[in-house]
Each structure stands twice: as structure tokens, then as C-alpha cells.
Tab-separated table of C-alpha atoms and ligand atoms in Angstrom:
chain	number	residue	atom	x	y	z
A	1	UNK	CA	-2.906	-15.411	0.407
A	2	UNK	CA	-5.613	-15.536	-2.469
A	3	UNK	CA	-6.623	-18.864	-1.438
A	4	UNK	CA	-6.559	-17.449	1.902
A	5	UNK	CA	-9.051	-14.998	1.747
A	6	UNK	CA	-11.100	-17.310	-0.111
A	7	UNK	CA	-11.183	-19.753	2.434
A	8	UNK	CA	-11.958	-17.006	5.117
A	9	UNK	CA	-14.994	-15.845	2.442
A	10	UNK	CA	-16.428	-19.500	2.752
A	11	UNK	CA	-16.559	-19.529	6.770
A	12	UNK	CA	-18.373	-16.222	6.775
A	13	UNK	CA	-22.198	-18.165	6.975
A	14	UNK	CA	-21.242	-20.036	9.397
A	15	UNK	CA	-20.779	-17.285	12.002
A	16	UNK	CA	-23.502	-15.413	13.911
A	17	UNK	CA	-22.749	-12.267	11.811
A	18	UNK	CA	-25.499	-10.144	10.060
A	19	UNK	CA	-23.746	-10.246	6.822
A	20	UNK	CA	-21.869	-12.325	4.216
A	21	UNK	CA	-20.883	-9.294	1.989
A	22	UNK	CA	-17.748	-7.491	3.057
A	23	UNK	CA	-14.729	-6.240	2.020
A	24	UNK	CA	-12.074	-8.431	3.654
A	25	UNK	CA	-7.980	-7.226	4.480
A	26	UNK	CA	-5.105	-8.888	5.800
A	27	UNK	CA	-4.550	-6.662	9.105
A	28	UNK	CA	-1.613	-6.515	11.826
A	29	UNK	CA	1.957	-8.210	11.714
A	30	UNK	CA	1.295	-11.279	13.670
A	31	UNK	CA	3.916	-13.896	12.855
A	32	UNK	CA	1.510	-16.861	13.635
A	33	UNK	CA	-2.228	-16.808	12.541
A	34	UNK	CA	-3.290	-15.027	9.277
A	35	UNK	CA	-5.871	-12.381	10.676
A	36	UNK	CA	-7.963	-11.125	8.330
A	37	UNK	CA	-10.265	-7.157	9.003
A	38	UNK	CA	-14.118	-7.884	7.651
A	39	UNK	CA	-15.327	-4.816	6.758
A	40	UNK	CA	-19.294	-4.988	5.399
A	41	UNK	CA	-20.808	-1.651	3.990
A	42	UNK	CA	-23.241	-1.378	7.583
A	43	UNK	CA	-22.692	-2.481	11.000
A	44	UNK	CA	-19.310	-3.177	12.321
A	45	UNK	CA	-16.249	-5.185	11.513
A	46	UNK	CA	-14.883	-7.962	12.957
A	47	UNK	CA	-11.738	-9.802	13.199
A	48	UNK	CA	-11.305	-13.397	11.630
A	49	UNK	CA	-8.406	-15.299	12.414
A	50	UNK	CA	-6.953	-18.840	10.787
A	51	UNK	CA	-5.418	-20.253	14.024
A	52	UNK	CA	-1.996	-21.350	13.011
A	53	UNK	CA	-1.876	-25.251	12.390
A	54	UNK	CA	1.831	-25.348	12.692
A	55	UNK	CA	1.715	-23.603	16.351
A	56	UNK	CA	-1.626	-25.130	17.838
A	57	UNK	CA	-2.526	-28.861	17.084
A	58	UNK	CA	-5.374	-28.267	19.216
A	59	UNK	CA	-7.844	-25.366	18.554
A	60	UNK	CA	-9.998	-26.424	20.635
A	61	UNK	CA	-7.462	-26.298	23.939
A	62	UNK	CA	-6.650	-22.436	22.345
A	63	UNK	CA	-10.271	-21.500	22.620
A	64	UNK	CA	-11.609	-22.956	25.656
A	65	UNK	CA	-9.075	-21.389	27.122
A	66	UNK	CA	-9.658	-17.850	25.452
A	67	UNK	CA	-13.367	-18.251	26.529
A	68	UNK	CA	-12.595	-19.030	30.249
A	69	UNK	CA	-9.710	-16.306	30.459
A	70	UNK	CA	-12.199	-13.346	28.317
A	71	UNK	CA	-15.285	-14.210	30.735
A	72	UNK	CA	-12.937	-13.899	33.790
A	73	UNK	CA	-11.464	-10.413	32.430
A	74	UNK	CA	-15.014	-9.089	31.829
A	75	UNK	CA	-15.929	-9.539	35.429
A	76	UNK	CA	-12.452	-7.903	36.619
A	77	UNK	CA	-13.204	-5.058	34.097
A	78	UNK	CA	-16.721	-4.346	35.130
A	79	UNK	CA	-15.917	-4.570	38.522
A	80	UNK	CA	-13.855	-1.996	38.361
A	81	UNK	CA	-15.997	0.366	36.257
A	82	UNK	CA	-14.085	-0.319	32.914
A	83	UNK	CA	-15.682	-1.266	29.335
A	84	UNK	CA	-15.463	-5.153	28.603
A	85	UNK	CA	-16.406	-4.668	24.735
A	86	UNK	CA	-13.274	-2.461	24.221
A	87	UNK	CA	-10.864	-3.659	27.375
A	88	UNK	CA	-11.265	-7.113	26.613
A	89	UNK	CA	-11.575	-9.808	23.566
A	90	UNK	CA	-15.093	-10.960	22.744
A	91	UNK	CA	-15.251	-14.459	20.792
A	92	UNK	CA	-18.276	-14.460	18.047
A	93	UNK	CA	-19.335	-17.968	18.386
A	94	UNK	CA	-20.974	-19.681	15.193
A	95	UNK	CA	-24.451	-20.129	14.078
A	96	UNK	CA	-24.174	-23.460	15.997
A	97	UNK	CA	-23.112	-22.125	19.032
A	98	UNK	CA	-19.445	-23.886	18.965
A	99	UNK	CA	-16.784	-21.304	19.388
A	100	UNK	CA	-14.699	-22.019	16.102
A	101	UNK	CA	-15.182	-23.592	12.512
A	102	UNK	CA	-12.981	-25.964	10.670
A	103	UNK	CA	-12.230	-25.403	6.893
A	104	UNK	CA	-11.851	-28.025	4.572
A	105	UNK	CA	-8.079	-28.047	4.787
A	106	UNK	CA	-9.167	-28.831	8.621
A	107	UNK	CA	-7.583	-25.394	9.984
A	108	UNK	CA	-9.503	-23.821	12.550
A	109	UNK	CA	-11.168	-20.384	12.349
A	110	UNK	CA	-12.223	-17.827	14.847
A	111	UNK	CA	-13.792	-14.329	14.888
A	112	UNK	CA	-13.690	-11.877	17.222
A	113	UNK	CA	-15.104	-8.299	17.572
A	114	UNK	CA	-12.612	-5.918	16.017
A	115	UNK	CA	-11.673	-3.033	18.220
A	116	UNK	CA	-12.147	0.110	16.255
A	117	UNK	CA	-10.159	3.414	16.979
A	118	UNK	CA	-6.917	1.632	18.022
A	119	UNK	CA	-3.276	0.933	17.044
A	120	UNK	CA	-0.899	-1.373	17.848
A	121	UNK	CA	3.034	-0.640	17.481
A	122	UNK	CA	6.033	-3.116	16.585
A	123	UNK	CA	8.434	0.008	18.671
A	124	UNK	CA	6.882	1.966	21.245
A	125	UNK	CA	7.070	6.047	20.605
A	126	UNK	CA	8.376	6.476	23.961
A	127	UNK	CA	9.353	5.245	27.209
A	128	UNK	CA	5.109	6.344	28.235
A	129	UNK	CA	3.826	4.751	25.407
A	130	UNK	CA	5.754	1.726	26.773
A	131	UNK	CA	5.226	1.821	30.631
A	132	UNK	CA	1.762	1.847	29.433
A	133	UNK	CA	1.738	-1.335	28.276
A	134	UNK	CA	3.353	-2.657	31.244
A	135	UNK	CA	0.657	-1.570	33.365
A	136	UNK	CA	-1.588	-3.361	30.910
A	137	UNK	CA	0.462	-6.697	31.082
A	138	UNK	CA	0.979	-6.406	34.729
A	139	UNK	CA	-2.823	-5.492	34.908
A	140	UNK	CA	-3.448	-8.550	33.129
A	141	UNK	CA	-1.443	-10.673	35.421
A	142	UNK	CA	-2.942	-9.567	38.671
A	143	UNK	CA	-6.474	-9.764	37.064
A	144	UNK	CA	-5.877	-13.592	36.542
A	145	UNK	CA	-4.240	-14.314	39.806
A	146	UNK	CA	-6.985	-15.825	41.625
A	147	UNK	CA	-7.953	-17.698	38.018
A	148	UNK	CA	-7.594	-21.766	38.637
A	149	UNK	CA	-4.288	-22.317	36.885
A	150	UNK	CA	-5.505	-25.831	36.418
A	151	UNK	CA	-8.435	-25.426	34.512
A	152	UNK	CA	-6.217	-24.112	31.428
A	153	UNK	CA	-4.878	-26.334	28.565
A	154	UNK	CA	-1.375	-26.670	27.943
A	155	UNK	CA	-2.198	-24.922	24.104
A	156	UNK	CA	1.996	-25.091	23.409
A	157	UNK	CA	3.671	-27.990	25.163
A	158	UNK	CA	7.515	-26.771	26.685
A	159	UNK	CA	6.332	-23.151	25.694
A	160	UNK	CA	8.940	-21.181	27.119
A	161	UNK	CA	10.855	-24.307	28.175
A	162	UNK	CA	14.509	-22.941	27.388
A	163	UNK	CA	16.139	-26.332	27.903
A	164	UNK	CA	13.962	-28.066	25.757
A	165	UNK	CA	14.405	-25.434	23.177
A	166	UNK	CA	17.976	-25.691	22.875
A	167	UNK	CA	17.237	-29.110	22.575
A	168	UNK	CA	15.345	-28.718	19.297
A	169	UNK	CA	18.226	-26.044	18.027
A	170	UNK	CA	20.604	-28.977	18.619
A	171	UNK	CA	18.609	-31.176	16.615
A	172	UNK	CA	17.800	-28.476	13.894
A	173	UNK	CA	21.895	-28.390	13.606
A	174	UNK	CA	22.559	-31.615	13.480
A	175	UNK	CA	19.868	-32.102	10.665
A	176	UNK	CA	20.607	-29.402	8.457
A	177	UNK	CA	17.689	-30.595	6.310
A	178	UNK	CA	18.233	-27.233	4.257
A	179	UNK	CA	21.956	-27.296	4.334
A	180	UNK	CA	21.793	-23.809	5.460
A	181	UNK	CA	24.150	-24.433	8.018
A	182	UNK	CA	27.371	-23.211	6.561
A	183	UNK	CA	25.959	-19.677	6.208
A	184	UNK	CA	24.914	-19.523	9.581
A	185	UNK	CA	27.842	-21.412	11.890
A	186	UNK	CA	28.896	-18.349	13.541
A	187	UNK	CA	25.817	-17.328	14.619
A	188	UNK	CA	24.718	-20.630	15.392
A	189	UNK	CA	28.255	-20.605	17.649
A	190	UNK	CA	27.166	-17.878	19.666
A	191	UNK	CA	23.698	-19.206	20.845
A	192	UNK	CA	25.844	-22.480	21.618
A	193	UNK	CA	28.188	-20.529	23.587
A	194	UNK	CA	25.524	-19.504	25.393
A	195	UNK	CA	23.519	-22.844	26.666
A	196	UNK	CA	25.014	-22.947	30.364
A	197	UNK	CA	22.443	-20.511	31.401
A	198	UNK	CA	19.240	-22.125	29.436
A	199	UNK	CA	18.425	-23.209	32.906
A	200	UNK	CA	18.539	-20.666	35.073
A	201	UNK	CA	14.466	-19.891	35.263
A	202	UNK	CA	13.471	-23.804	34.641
A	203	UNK	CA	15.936	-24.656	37.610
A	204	UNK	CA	14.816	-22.298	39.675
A	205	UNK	CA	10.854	-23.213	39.156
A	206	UNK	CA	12.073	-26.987	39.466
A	207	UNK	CA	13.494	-25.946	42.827
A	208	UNK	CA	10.402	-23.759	44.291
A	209	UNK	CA	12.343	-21.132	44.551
A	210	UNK	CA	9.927	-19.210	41.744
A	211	UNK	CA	6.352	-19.848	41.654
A	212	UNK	CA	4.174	-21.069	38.648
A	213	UNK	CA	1.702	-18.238	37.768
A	214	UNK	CA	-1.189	-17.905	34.737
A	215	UNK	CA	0.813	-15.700	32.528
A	216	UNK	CA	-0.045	-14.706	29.096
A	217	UNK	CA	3.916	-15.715	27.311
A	218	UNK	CA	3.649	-13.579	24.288
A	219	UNK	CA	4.218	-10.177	25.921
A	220	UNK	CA	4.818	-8.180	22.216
A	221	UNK	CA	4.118	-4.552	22.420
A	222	UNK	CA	1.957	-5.113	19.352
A	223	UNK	CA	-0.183	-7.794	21.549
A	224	UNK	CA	-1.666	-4.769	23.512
A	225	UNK	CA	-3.885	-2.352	21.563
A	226	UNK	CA	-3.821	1.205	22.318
A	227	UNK	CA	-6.385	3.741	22.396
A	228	UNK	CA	-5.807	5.523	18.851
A	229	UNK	CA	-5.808	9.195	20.194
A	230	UNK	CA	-4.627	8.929	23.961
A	231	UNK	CA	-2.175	5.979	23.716
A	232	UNK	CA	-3.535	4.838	26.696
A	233	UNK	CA	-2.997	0.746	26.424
A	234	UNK	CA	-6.624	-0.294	26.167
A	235	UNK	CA	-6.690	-4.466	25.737
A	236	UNK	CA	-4.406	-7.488	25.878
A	237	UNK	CA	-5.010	-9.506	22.578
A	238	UNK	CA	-3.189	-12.803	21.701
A	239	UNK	CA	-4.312	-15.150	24.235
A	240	UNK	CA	-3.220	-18.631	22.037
A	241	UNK	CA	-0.687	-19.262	24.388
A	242	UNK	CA	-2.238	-18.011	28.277
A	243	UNK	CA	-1.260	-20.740	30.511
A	244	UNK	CA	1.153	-21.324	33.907
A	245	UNK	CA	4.416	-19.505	33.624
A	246	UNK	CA	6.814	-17.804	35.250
A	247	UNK	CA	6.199	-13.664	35.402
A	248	UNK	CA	9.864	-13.736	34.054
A	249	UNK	CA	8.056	-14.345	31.136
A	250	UNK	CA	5.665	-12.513	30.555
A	251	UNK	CA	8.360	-9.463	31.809
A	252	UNK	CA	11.103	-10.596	29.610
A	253	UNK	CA	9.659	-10.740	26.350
A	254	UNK	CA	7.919	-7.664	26.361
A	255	UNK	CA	11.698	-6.371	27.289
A	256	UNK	CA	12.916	-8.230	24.361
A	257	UNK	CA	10.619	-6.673	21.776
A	258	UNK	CA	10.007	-3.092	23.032
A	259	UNK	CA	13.230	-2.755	24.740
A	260	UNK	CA	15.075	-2.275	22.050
A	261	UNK	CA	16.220	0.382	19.917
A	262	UNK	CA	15.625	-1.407	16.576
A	263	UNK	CA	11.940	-3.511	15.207
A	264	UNK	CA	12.871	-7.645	15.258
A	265	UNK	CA	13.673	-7.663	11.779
A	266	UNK	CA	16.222	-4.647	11.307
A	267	UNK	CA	19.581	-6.045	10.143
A	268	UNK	CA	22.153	-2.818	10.167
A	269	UNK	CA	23.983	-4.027	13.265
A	270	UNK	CA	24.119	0.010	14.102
A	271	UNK	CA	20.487	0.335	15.048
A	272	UNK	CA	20.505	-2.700	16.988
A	273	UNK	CA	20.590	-1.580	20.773
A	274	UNK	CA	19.066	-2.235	24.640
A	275	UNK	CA	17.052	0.860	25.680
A	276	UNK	CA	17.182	0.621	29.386
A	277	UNK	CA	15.196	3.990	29.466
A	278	UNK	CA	12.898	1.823	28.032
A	279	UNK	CA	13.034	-1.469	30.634
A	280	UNK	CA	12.977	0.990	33.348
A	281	UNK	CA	9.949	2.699	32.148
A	282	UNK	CA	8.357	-0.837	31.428
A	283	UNK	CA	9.384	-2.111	35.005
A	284	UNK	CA	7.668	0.289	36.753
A	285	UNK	CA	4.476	0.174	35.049
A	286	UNK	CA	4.555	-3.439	35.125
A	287	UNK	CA	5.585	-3.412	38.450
A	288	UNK	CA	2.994	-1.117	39.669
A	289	UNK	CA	0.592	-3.398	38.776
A	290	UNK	CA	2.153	-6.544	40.024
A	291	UNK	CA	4.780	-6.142	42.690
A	292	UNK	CA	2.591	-6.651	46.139
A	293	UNK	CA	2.264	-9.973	44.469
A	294	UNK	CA	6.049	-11.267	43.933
A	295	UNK	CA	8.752	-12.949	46.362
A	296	UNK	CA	12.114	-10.927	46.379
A	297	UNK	CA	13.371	-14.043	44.594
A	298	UNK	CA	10.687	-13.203	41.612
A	299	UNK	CA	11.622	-9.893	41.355
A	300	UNK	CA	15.279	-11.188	40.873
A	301	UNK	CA	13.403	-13.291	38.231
A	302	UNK	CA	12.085	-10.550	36.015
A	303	UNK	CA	15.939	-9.381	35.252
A	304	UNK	CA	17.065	-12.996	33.982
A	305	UNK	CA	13.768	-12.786	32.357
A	306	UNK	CA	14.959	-10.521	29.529
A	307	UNK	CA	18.485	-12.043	28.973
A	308	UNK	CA	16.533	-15.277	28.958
A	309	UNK	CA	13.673	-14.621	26.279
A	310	UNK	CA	15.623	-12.783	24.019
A	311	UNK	CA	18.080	-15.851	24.186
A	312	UNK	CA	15.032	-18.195	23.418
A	313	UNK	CA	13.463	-16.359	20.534
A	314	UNK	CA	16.410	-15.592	18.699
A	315	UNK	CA	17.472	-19.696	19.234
A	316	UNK	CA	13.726	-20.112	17.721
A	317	UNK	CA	13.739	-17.984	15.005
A	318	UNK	CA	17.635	-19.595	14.232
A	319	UNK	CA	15.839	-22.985	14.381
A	320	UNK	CA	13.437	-22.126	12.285
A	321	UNK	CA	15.804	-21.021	9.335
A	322	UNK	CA	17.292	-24.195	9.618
A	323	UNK	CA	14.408	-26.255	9.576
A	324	UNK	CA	13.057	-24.416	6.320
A	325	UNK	CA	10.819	-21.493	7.739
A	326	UNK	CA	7.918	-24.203	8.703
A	327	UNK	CA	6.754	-21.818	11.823
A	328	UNK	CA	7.090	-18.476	11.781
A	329	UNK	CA	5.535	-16.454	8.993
A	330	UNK	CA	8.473	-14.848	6.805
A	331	UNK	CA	8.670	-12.418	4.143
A	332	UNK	CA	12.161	-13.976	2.257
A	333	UNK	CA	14.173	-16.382	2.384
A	334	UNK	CA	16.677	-15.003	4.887
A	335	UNK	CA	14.260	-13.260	7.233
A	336	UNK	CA	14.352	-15.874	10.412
A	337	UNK	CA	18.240	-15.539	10.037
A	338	UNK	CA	18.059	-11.530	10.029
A	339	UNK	CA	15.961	-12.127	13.393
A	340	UNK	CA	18.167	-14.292	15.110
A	341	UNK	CA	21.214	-12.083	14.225
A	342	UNK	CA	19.116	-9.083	15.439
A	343	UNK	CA	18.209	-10.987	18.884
A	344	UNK	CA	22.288	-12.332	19.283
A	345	UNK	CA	23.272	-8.432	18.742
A	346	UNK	CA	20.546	-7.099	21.462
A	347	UNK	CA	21.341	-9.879	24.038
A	348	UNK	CA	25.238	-9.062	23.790
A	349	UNK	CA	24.183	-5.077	24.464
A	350	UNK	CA	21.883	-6.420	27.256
A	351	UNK	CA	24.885	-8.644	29.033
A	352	UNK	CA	26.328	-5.337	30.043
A	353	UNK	CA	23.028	-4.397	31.256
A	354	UNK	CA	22.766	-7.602	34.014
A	355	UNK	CA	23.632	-5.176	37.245
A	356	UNK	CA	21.629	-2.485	36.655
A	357	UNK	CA	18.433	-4.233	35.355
A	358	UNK	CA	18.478	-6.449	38.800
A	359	UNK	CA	18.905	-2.988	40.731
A	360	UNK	CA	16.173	-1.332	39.179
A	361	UNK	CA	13.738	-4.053	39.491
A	362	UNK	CA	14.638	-4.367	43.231
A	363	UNK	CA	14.491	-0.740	43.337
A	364	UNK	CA	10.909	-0.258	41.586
A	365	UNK	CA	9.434	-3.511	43.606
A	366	UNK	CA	10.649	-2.161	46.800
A	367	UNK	CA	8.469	1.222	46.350
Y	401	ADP	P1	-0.724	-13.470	15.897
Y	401	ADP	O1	-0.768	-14.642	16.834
Y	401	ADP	O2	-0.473	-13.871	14.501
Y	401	ADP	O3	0.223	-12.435	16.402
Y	401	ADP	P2	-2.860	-11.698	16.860
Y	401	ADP	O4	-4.046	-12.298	17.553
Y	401	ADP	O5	-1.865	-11.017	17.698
Y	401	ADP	O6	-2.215	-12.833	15.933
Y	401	ADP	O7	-3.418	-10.669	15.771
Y	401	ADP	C1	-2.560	-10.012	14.848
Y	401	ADP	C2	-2.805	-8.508	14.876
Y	401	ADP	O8	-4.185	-8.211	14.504
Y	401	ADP	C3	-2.617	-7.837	16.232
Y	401	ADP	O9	-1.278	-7.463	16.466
Y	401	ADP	C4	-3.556	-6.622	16.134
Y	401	ADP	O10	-2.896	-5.563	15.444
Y	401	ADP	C5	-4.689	-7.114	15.248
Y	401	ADP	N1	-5.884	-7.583	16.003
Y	401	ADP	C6	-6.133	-8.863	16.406
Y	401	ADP	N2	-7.326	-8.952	17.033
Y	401	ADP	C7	-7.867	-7.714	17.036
Y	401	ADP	C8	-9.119	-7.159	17.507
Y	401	ADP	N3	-10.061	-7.931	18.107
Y	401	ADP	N4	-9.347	-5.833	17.313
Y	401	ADP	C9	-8.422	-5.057	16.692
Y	401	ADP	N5	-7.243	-5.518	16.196
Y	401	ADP	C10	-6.946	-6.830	16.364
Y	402	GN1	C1	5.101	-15.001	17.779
Y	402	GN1	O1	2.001	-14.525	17.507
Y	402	GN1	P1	2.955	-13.387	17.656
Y	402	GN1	O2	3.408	-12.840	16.358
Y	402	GN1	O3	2.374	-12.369	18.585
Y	402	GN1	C2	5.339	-16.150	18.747
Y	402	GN1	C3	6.077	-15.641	19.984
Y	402	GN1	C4	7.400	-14.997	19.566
Y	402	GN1	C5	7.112	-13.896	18.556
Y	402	GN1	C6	8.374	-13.289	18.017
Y	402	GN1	C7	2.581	-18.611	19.465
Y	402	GN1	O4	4.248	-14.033	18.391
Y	402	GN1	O5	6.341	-16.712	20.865
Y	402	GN1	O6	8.055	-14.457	20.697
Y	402	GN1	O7	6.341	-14.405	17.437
Y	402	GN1	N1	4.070	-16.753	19.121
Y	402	GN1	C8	3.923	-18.097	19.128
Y	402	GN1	O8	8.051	-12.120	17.358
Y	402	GN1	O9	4.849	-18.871	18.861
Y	403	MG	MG1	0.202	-11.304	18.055
């Protein structure tokens, strides 16, 4: 992290920034980039963000798409009488007007203006705090759904392509490459047991039955910041990975994060539970915002949604232990496995769920 924070010292002339002296932090628990709070002794902070190599091969898809999404919000917001500074990301571009440097490693850097008197929260405090943030995500839907789906870059191929997911699991089994297998086979049995479904949102999408939407796929209660005294959800940050999906989701991983009763990482099997206070009180705000816009079939969607991501990240996070920890950051050795238990022991909780999660989104869409 030293080196780090050197290299993110070394990119500071190159922005259009009125200083190069600053204190500078690591800040937030993002598992991808390494985002980094400049502070300078006058004028304001900003955000600067290494743009995870591993994740995007293409920084330049990630930011042309982060310009043509922010500039879009900004009009929404003004329109209707908001604050873009503080409701919406703004890029810093460099000195040379480009919207991103490249260090000598060849990683790409960004900076964006930091948004002071906020939080953001790996649990919400309660179900509010949470249906707040599904009016912000279903907000940020419907603000985008006139936006030209095709202008956006594909910044992950097979994003939330379950299929093709289990695919790479298979292969990460077979491999072995850490030999890490043997500690892991019943867990790696129950995602297994599991793969008859890994269809059930790409089959329906492949059959028109669901339509593709411009989504934002990385739904995490701590991708929203909230206003620091009101807890009113102020701005959707994290837009690497804004491109067409499926509202399932964008619905179903913000389930699989806030929705449950434990943070991602917790590993006492006790604590480990689905809130459906909390999904209900998420549905509705993110339904609020969205439901003139969905087919009855889409509404169905939202349910499988959250069996469905919480399936796929805990099948990622699995992969990733067995391919050596290459993608998401981790603190020790065992930390991907912790996360894939914890995901296996909310998705079991949230198969009893299945009836009443479908009724209350039918319920809450048909107000
Ligand atoms: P990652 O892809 O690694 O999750 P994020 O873009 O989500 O990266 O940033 C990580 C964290 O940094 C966020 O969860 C948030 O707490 C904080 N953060 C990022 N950008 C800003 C910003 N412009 N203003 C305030 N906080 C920010
Ligand atoms: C990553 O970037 P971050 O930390 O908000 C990941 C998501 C996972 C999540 C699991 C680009 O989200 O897909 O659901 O970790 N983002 C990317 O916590 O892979
Ligand atoms: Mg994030």
C-alpha cells in the first residue's frame, strides 16, 4: 500500500487540481479499486481512485461510460431542482483534458470530487435507512431509462452472466492451481448442487420474456452515499460496471448485501440470516421509483433476482479462493472462503423465503 500511495503522489500534477501538497488516506471498503481521500491544508478534497487492472482491461470503456452516464444524471438532477455537485459523481479531468492518467505500471487513475458530509454503510441501521437506498437505486434506474443502451461499453464482459460464471467455478475446480480444494469440497458441493437454476434470468432474457435495461450491477448499500446527518441516500457511486442488465440485478444484489442480518465477511454461522423486514422495506422504495416501468413478468424477476445474485457472488468469491485471491481485494488468506460460506448460509435462509418475496413484490408493484 506504500508503493501505492506513492504512485497516487506521482499522478497528482497531472490533474487539474490547485495543489500537489496533501495529506493522502486509503478511504471506504471497496473490494476492487484502491481509493485513496486527498486532503490538502486549503480548498477541498478529492477522491483518487487506481481502477482495478484485474477487473477492467479497459479504462478507457469504464470512463467514457462514467462521463456519458454523470452528464446524463446532471440534467435529470437539475431538472428536477436537485444539486448535481452532491447528487451525482463529477470526473476531474487532467491538465490535458483526457479523463484518466496511466502510471508507469500502466494502471489507470481517476479523480473525482469527494463528497464531504456523507457516510456510506456495509449494514443498513434500519429497514429506512435501507428503503432509502432503494429509492436511490430505483431513482437511478428510471433516470437512465431513456439513456441509449447502445452507446455504453461492455466495461465487464458476461458481468452478471450466471451460466458463464459457473462455468469459470467449474474450471477453478478442476484446476485447483492452489490445491485448496480439499478444504473447501463441501462448500464447493453445495454451489454445485445448486447449478440447475444458473439459468433462470439468462433464459428468460434469451427468450424476451425480460427486457434488457441500463442498470448499474453493483447495487452494495455502501455504493450509495448518504447524507451524514439525515440519512437521506444522497448519490449512486461505483459506476465501473453501468451497462444493459436485467433490473433483477440491480434488485438482487442490493438484497444480497443489505438484506442480511450479518456484513459479507462475518463467519459465526449464528449471525448469518435473510432480513425480509429488510427486502420488503427495500422493495418498496425501489419499487416506488421503478414499478410504472416493469412487465408483471419483471416484477416476478426481481424475486429470483436475490436467490440468483447471492448464488453468483458467493460462486465468485469461492472461485476466487481457488484461483489464489487474484480479484477481489482480501485481508487473509481465508477471507474469499469466509464470504462464500457466508453467501451459501444466507441463500439457504433465503430458499424458505421464495413465496413470500414473489408476493410482496407483486404486492408493492401492484400499488
Ligand atoms: P470499489 O469499486 O473498490 O468499490 P468505489 O468507487 O465504490 O470503489 O469507492 C470505494 C468507497 O470510497 C465507496 O464505498 C465510498 O465510501 C468512497 N467514495 C468513492 N467515491 C467517493 C466520492 N466521490 N465521495 C465520497 N466518497 C467516495
Ligand atoms: C465488488 O467494487 P465493489 O466492492 O463495490 C464487485 C461486485 C461484488 C462485490 C461483492 C466490479 O463490488 O460485483 O458483488 O464486490 N465489483 C466488481 O462485495 O466486480
Ligand atoms: Mg464500491
Amino acid at each position: 500500500m506504500e508503493n501505492l500511495v506513492e504512485t497516487a503522489r506521482a499522478m497528482l500534477p497531472l490533474f487539474d487540481i490547485p495543489f500537489t501538497d496533501c495529506e493522502i488516506t486509503q478511504h471506504g471498503n471497496g473490494h476492487i479499486n484502491d481509493t485513496f481521500l486527498l486532503t490538502p491544508a486549503k480548498g477541498k478534497p478529492v477522491i483518487l481512485q487506481r481502477v482495478s487492472p484485474v477487473a477492467f482491461h479497459h479504462p478507457e470503456y469504464v470512463m467514457s461510460n462514467m462521463l456519458s452516464v454523470t452528464r446524463t444524471l446532471r440534467t435529470v438532477i437539475e431538472q428536477r431542482g436537485g444539486d448535481p455537485d452532491r447528487e451525482a459523481l463529477t470526473v476531474i479531468p487532467l491538465k490535458s483534458g483526457e479523463s484518466f492518467a496511466v502510471s508507469k505500471d500502466g494502471s489507470a487513475w481517476r479523480m473525482t470530487a469527494f463528497i464531504d458530509h456523507t457516510v456510506s454503510r456495509d449494514l443498513p441501521d434500519s429497514p429506512e435507512m435501507f428503503g432509502e437506498s432503494g429509492h436511490a437505486f430505483g431513482r437511478f434506474q428510471h433516470d437512465l431509462s431513456d439513456f441509449p443502451a447502445d452507446t455504453l461499453y461492455e466495461t465487464i464482459p458476461h458481468f452478471h452472466d450466471t451460466p458463464s460464471r459457473l462455468n469459470a467455478f467449474r474450471e477453478a475446480v478442476e484446476k485447483d492451481v492452489c490445491s485448496r480444494l480439499s478444504g473447501c469440497q463441501e462448500l464447493v458441493d453445495l454451489y454445485l448442487a445448486r447449478a440447475g437454476r444458473a439459468g433462470l434470468l439468462t433464459d428468460a432474457l434469451a427468450r424476451g420474456e425480460i427486457p434488457l435495461r441500463v442498470t448499474h450491477n453493483d447495487t452494495k448499500l455502501n455504493n450509495v452515499l448518504l447524507d451524514a446527518e439525515s440519512f437521506k441516500a444522497l448519490c449512486v457511486i461505483d459506476l465501473d460496471t453501468v451497462m444493459p442488465g436485467l433490473s433483477a440485478y440491480d434488485f438482487g444484489d442490493a438484497i444480497r448485501f443489505g438484506a442480511s442480518t450479518a456484513v459479507e465477511d462475518e463467519t459465526d454461522p449464528e449471525k448469518i440470516h435473510f432480513s425480509f423486514p429488510m427486502f420488503s422495506a427495500f422493495a418498496q422504495g425501489y419499487l416506488a421509483e421503478t414499478g410504472s416501468l416493469f412487465t408483471p413478468a419483471e416484477v416476478d424477476s426481481l424475486a429470483v433476482g436475490a436467490w440468483m445474485m447471492t448464488y453468483e457472488c458467493g460462486m465468485r468469491f469461492l472461485t476466487d479462493y481457488l484461483s489464489g485471491d487474484v480479484y477481489f481485494h482480501v485481508a487473509h488468506d481465508r477471507h474469499n472462503l469466509d464470504r462464500a460460506w457466508n453467501q451459501m448460509l444466507l441463500l439457504q435462509d433465503m430458499e424458505r423465503y421464495q413465496d413470500e418475496m414473489l408476493a410482496c413484490v407483486r404486492t408493492l408493484a401492484a400499488q
